[in-house]
XYZ file of N, CA and C in Angstrom:
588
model
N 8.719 35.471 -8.866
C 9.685 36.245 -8.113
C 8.932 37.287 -7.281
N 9.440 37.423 -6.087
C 9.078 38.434 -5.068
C 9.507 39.671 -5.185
N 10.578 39.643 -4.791
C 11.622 40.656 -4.615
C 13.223 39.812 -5.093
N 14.280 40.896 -5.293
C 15.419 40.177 -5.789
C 16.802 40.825 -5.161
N 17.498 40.282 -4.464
C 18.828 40.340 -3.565
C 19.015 41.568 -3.954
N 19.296 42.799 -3.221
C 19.658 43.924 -3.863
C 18.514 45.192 -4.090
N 17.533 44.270 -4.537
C 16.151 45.524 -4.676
C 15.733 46.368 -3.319
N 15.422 47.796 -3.413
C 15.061 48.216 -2.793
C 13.964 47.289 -1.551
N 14.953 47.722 -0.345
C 13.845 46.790 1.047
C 12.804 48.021 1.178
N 11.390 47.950 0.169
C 10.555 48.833 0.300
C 9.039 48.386 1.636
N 9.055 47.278 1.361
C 8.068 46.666 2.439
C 8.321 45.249 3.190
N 7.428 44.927 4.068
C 7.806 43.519 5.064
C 6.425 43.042 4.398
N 6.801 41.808 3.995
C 5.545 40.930 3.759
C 5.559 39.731 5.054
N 3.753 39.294 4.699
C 3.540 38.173 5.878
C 2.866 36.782 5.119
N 3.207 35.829 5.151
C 3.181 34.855 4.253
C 1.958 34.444 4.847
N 0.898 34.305 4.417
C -0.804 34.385 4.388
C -1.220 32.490 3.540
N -0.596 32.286 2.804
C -0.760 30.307 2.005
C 0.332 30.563 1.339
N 0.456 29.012 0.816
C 1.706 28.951 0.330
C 3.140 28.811 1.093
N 4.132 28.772 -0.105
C 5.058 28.208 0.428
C 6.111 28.999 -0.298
N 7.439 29.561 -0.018
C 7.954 30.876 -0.239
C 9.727 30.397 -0.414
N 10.568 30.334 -1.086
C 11.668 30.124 -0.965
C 12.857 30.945 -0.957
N 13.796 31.425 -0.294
C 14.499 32.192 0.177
C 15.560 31.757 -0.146
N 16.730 32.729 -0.889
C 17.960 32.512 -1.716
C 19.100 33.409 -1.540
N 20.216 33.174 -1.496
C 20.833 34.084 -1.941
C 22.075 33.229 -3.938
N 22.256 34.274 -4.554
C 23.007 34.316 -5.878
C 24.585 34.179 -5.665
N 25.529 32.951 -5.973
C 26.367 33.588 -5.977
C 26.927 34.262 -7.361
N 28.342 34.743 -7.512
C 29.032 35.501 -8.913
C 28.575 34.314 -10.298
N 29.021 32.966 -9.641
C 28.867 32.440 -10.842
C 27.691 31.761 -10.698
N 26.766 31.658 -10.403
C 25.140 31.569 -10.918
C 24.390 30.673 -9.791
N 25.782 30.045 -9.311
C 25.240 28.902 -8.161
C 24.228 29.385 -7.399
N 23.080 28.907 -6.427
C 22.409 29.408 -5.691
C 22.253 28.344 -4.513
N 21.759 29.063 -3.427
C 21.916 28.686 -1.858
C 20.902 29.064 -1.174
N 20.043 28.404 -0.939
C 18.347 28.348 -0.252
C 19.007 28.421 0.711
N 18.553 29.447 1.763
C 18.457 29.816 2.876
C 17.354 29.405 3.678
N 15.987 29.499 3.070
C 14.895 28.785 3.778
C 14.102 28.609 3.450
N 12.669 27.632 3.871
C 11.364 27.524 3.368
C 10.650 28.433 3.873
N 9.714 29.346 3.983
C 8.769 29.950 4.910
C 7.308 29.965 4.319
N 6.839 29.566 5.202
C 4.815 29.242 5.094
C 4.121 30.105 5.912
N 2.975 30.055 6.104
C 2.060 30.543 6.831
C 2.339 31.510 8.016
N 2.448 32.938 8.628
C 2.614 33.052 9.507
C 4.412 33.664 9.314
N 4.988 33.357 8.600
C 6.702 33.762 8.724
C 6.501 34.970 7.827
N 7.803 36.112 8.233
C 7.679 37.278 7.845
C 9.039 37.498 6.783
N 8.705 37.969 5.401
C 9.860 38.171 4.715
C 10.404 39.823 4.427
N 11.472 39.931 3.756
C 11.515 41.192 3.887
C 12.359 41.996 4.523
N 12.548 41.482 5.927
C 13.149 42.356 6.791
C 14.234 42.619 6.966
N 14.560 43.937 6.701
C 16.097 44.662 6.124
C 16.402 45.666 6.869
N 17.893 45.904 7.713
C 18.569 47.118 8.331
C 18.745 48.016 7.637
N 19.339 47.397 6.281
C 19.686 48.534 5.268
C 18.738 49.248 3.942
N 19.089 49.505 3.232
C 18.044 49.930 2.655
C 17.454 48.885 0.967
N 18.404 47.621 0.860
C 18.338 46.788 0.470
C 17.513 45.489 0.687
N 17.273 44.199 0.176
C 17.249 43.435 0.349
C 18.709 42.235 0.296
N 18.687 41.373 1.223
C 20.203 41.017 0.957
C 19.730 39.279 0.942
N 18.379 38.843 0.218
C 18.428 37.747 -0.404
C 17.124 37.957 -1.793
N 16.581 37.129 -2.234
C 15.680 37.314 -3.300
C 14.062 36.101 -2.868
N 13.324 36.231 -3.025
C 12.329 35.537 -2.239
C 11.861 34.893 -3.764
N 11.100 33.984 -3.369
C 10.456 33.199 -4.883
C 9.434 31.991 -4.574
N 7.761 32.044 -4.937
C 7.215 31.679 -4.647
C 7.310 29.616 -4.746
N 7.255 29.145 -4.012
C 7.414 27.730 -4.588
C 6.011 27.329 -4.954
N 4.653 27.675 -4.642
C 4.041 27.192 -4.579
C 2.550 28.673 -4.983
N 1.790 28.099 -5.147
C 0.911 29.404 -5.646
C 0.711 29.923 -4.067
N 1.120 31.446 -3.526
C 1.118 32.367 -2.647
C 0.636 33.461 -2.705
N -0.070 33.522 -0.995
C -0.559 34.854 -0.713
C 0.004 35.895 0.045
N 0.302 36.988 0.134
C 1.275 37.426 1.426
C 0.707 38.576 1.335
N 0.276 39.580 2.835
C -0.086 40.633 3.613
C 1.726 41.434 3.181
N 1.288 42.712 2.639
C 2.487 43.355 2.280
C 2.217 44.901 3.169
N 3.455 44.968 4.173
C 3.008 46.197 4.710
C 4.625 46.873 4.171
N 3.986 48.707 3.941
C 5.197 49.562 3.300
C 6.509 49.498 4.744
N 7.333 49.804 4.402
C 8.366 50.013 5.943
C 7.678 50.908 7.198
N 7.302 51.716 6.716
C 6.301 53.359 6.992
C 5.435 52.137 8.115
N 4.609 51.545 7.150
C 3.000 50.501 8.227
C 3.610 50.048 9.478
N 4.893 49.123 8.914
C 5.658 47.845 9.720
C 6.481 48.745 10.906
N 7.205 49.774 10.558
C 7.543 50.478 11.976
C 6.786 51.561 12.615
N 5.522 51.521 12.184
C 4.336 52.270 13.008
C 3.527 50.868 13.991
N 3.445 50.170 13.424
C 2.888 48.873 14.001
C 3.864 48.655 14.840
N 4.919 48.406 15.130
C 5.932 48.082 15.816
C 6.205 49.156 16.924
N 5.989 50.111 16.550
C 6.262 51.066 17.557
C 4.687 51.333 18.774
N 3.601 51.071 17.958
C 2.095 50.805 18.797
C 2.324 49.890 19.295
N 2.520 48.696 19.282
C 2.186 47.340 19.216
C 2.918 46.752 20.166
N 3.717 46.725 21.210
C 4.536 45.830 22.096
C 4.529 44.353 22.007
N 2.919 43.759 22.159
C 3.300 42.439 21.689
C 3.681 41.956 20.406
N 3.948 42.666 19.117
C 4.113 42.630 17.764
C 5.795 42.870 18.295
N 6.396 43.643 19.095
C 7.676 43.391 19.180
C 8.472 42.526 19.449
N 7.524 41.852 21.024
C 8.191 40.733 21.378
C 8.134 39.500 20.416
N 6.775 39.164 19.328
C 6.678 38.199 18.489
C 8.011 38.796 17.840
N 8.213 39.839 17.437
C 9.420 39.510 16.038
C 10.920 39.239 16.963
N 10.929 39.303 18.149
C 12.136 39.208 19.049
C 12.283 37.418 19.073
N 10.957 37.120 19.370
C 11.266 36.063 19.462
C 11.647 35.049 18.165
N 11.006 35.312 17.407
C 11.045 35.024 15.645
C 12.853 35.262 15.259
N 13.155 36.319 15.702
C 14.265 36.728 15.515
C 15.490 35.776 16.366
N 14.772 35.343 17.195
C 15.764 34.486 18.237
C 15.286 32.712 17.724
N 14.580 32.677 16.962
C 14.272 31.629 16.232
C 15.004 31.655 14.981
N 14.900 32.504 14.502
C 15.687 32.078 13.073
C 17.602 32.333 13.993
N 18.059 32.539 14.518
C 19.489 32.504 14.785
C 19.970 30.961 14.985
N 18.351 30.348 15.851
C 19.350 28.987 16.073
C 19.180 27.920 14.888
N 17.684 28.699 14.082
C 17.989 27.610 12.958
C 18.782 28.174 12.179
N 19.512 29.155 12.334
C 20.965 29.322 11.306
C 22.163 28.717 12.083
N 22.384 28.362 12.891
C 23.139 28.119 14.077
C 22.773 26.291 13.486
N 21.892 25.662 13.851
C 21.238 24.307 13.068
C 21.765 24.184 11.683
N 21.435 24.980 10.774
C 22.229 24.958 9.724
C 23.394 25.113 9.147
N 24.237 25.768 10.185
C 25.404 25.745 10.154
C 26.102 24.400 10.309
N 25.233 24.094 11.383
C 26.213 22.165 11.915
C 25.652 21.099 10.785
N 24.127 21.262 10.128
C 23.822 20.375 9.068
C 25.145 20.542 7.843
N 25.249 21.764 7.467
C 26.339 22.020 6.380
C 27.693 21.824 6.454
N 27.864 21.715 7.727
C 29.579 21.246 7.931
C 29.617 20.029 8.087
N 29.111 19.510 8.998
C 29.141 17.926 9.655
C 28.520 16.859 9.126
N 27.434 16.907 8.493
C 26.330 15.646 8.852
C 26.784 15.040 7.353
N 26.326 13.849 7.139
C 26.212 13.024 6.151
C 24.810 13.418 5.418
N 24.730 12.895 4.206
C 23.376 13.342 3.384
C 22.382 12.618 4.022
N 22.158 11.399 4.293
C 21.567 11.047 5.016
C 20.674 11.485 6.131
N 21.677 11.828 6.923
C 21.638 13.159 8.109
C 21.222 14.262 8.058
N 21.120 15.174 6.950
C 20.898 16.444 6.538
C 19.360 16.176 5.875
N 19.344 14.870 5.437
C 17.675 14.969 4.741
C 16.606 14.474 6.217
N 17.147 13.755 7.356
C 16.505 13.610 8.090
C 16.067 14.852 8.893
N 17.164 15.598 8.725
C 17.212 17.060 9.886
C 16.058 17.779 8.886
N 16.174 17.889 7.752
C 15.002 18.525 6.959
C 13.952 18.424 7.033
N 13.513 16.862 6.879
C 11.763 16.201 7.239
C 11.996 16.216 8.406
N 12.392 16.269 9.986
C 12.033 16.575 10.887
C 11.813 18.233 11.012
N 12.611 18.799 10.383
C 12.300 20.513 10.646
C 10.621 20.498 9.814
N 10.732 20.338 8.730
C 9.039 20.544 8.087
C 8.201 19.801 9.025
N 8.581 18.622 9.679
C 7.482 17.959 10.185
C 6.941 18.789 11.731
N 7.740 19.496 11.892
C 7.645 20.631 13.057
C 7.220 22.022 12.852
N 6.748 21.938 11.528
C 6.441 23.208 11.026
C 4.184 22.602 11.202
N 4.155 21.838 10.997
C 2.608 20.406 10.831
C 2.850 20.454 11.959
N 3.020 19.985 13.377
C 2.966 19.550 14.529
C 4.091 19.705 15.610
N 4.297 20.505 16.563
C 5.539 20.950 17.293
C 6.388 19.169 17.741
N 5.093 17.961 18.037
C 5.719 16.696 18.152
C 5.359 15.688 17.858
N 6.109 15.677 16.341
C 5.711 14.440 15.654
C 5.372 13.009 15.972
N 4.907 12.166 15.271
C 4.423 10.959 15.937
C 4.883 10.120 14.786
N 5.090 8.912 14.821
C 5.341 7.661 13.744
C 4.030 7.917 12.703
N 3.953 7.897 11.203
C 3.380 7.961 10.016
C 2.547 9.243 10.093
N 3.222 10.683 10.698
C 2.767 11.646 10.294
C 2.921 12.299 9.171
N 2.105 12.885 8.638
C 2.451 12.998 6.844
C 2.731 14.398 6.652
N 3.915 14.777 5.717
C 3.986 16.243 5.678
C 4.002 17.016 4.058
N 3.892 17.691 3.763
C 3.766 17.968 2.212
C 5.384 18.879 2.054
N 5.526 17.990 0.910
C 7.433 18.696 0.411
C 6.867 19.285 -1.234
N 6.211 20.554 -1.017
C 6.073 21.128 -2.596
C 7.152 21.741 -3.134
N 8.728 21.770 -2.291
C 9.211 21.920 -3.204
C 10.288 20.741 -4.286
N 11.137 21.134 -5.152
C 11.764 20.217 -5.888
C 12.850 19.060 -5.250
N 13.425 18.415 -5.608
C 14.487 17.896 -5.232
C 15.508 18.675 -5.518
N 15.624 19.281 -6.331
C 16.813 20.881 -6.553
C 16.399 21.564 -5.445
N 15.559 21.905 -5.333
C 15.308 22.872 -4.343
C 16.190 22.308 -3.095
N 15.814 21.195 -2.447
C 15.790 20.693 -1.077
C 17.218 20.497 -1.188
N 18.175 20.150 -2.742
C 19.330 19.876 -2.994
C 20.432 21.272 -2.222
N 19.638 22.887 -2.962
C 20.004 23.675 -2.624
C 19.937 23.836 -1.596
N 19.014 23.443 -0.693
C 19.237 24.207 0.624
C 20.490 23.316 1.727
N 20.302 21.867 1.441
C 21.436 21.131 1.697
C 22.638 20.894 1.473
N 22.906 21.721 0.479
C 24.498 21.797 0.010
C 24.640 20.690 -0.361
N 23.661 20.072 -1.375
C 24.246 18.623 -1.435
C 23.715 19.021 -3.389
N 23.799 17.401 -3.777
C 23.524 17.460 -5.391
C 22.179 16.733 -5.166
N 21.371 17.182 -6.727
C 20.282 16.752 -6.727
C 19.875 15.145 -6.709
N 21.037 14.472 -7.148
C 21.226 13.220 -7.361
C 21.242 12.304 -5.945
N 22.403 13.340 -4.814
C 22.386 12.672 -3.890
C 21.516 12.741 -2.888
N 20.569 13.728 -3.453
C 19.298 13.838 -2.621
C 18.179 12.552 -2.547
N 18.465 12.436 -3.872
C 17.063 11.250 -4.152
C 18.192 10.135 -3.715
N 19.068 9.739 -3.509
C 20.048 8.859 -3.405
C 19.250 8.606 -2.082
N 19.468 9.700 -1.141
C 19.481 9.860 0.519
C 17.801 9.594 0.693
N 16.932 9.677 0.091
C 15.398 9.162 0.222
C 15.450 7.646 -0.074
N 15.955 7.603 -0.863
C 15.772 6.244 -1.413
C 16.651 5.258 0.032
N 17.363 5.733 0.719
C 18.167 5.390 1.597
C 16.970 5.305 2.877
N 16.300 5.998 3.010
C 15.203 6.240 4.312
C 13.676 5.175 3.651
N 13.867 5.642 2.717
C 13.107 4.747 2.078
C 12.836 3.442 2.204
N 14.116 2.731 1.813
C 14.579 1.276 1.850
C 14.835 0.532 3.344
N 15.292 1.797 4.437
C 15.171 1.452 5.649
C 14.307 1.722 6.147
N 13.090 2.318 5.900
C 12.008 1.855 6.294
C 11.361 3.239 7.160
N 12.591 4.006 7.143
C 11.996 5.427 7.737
C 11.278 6.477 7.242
N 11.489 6.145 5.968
C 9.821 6.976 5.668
C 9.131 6.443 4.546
N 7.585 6.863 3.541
C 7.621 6.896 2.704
C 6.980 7.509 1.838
N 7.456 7.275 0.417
C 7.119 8.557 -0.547
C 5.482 8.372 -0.749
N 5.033 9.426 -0.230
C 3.340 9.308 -1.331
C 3.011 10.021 -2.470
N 1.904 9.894 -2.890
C 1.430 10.564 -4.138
C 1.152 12.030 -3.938
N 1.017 13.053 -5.015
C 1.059 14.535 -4.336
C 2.440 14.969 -3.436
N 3.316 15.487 -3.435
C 4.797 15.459 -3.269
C 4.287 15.598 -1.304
N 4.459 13.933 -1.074
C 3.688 13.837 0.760
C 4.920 13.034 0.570
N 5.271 13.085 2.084
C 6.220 12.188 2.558
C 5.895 11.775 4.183
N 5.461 10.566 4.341
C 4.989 10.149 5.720
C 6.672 9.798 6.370
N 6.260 10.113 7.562
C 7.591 9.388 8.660
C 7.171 8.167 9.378
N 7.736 7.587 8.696
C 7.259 5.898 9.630
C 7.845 6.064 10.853
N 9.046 6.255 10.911
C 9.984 5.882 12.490
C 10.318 7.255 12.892
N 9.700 8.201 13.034
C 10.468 9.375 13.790
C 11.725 9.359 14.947
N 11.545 8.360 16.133
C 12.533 8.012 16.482
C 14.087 7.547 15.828
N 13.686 6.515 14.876
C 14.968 6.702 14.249
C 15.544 7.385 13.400
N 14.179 8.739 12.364
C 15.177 9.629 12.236
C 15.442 10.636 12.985
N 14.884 10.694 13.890
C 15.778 12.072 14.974
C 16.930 11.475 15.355
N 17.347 10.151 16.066
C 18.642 9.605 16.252
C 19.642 9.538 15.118
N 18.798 9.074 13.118
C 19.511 9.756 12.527
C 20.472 11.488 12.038
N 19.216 12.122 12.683
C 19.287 13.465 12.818
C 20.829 14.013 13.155
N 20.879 13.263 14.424
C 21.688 13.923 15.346
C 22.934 13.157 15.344
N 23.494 12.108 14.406
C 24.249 11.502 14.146
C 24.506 10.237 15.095
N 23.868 9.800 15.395
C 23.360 8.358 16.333
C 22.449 7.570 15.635
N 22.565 7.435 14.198
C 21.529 6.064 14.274
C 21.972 4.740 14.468
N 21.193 4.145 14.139
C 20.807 2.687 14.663
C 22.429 2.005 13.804
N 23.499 1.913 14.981
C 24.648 1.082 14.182
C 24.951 1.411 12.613
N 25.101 2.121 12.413
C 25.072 2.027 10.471
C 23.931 2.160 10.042
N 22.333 2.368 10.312
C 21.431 2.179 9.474
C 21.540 2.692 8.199
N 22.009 3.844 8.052
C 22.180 4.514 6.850
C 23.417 5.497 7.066
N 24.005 4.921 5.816
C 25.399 5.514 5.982
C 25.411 7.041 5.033
């Protein structure tokens, strides 16, 4: 554990290795991954004087921890440190905006393709057929962040699987055979029915 929904927002951390998972709690215990963040993504960052999710390492992590005090002295020197978090900031809206339409609309299917294409864009801005990407976290995990069950997660691999769009390797790797057809799965256009 990092920090926990509610704890004092005392500093901004900068995710340095590793792999970082982002939550919020609901009343009755359920939980709701908000996001993955690796290398380079900034956690932490609070208007109020709270934190209003709980962070939790997935993977053994390093992270640059600056007090609030560092992070708005840096920010206030720094102009290009502003425009990076402006833009960061205008990045995470549309992948909440993205996640909004994965969670209402898409089929499981659909929602696990939109996933391995988002990680596979995290490895390479444009993927290519049998690029390989590392998924360290669980199938719960990936369950949570999809609003789906853990069951129908591996259901929905085994589905990409069998059609031929990706496959599982050893060390939690998952290559993309057909990127084309899952971005057309992605976006709710695949191939006639390929995967329902």
């Amino acid at each position: 554990m990092i920090f926990s929904e509610g704890d004092p927002a005392s500093s901004v951390r900068i995710v340095t290795s590793g792999m970082v998972r982002i939550l919020r709690m609901m009343a009755d215990g359920r939980r709701q991954i908000v996001g993955f963040l690796q290398p380079g993504d900034m956690l932490g960052l609070a208007l109020g004087g709270t934190y209003l999710y709980s962070a939790e390492a997935v993977t053994p992590v390093t992270l640059r921890r600056l007090s609030r005090t560092q992070f708005d002295t840096l920010l206030e020197r720094d102009p290009e440190l502003r425009l990076r978090l402006l833009a960061a900031t205008a990045t995470e809206l549309q992948v909440a905006q993205e996640q909004m339409l994965l969670l209402g609309r898409k089929t499981a299917p659909e929602r696990l393709a939109s996933f391995l294409l988002r990680q596979a864009r995290r490895v390479t801005p444009e993927p290519q057929d049998h690029c390989r990407i590392p998924l360290p976290m669980t199938r719960t995990d990936i369950a949570d962040f999809l609003g789906l069950t853990m069951e129908t997660v591996s259901r929905a691999f085994t589905k990409l699987k069998t059609t031929r769009l990706i496959r599982l390797l050893p060390d939690q790797m998952v290559e993309l055979v057909d990127v084309e057809a899952l971005i057309d799965l992605s976006e709710g256009c695949g191939r006639s029915g390929l995967v329902q």
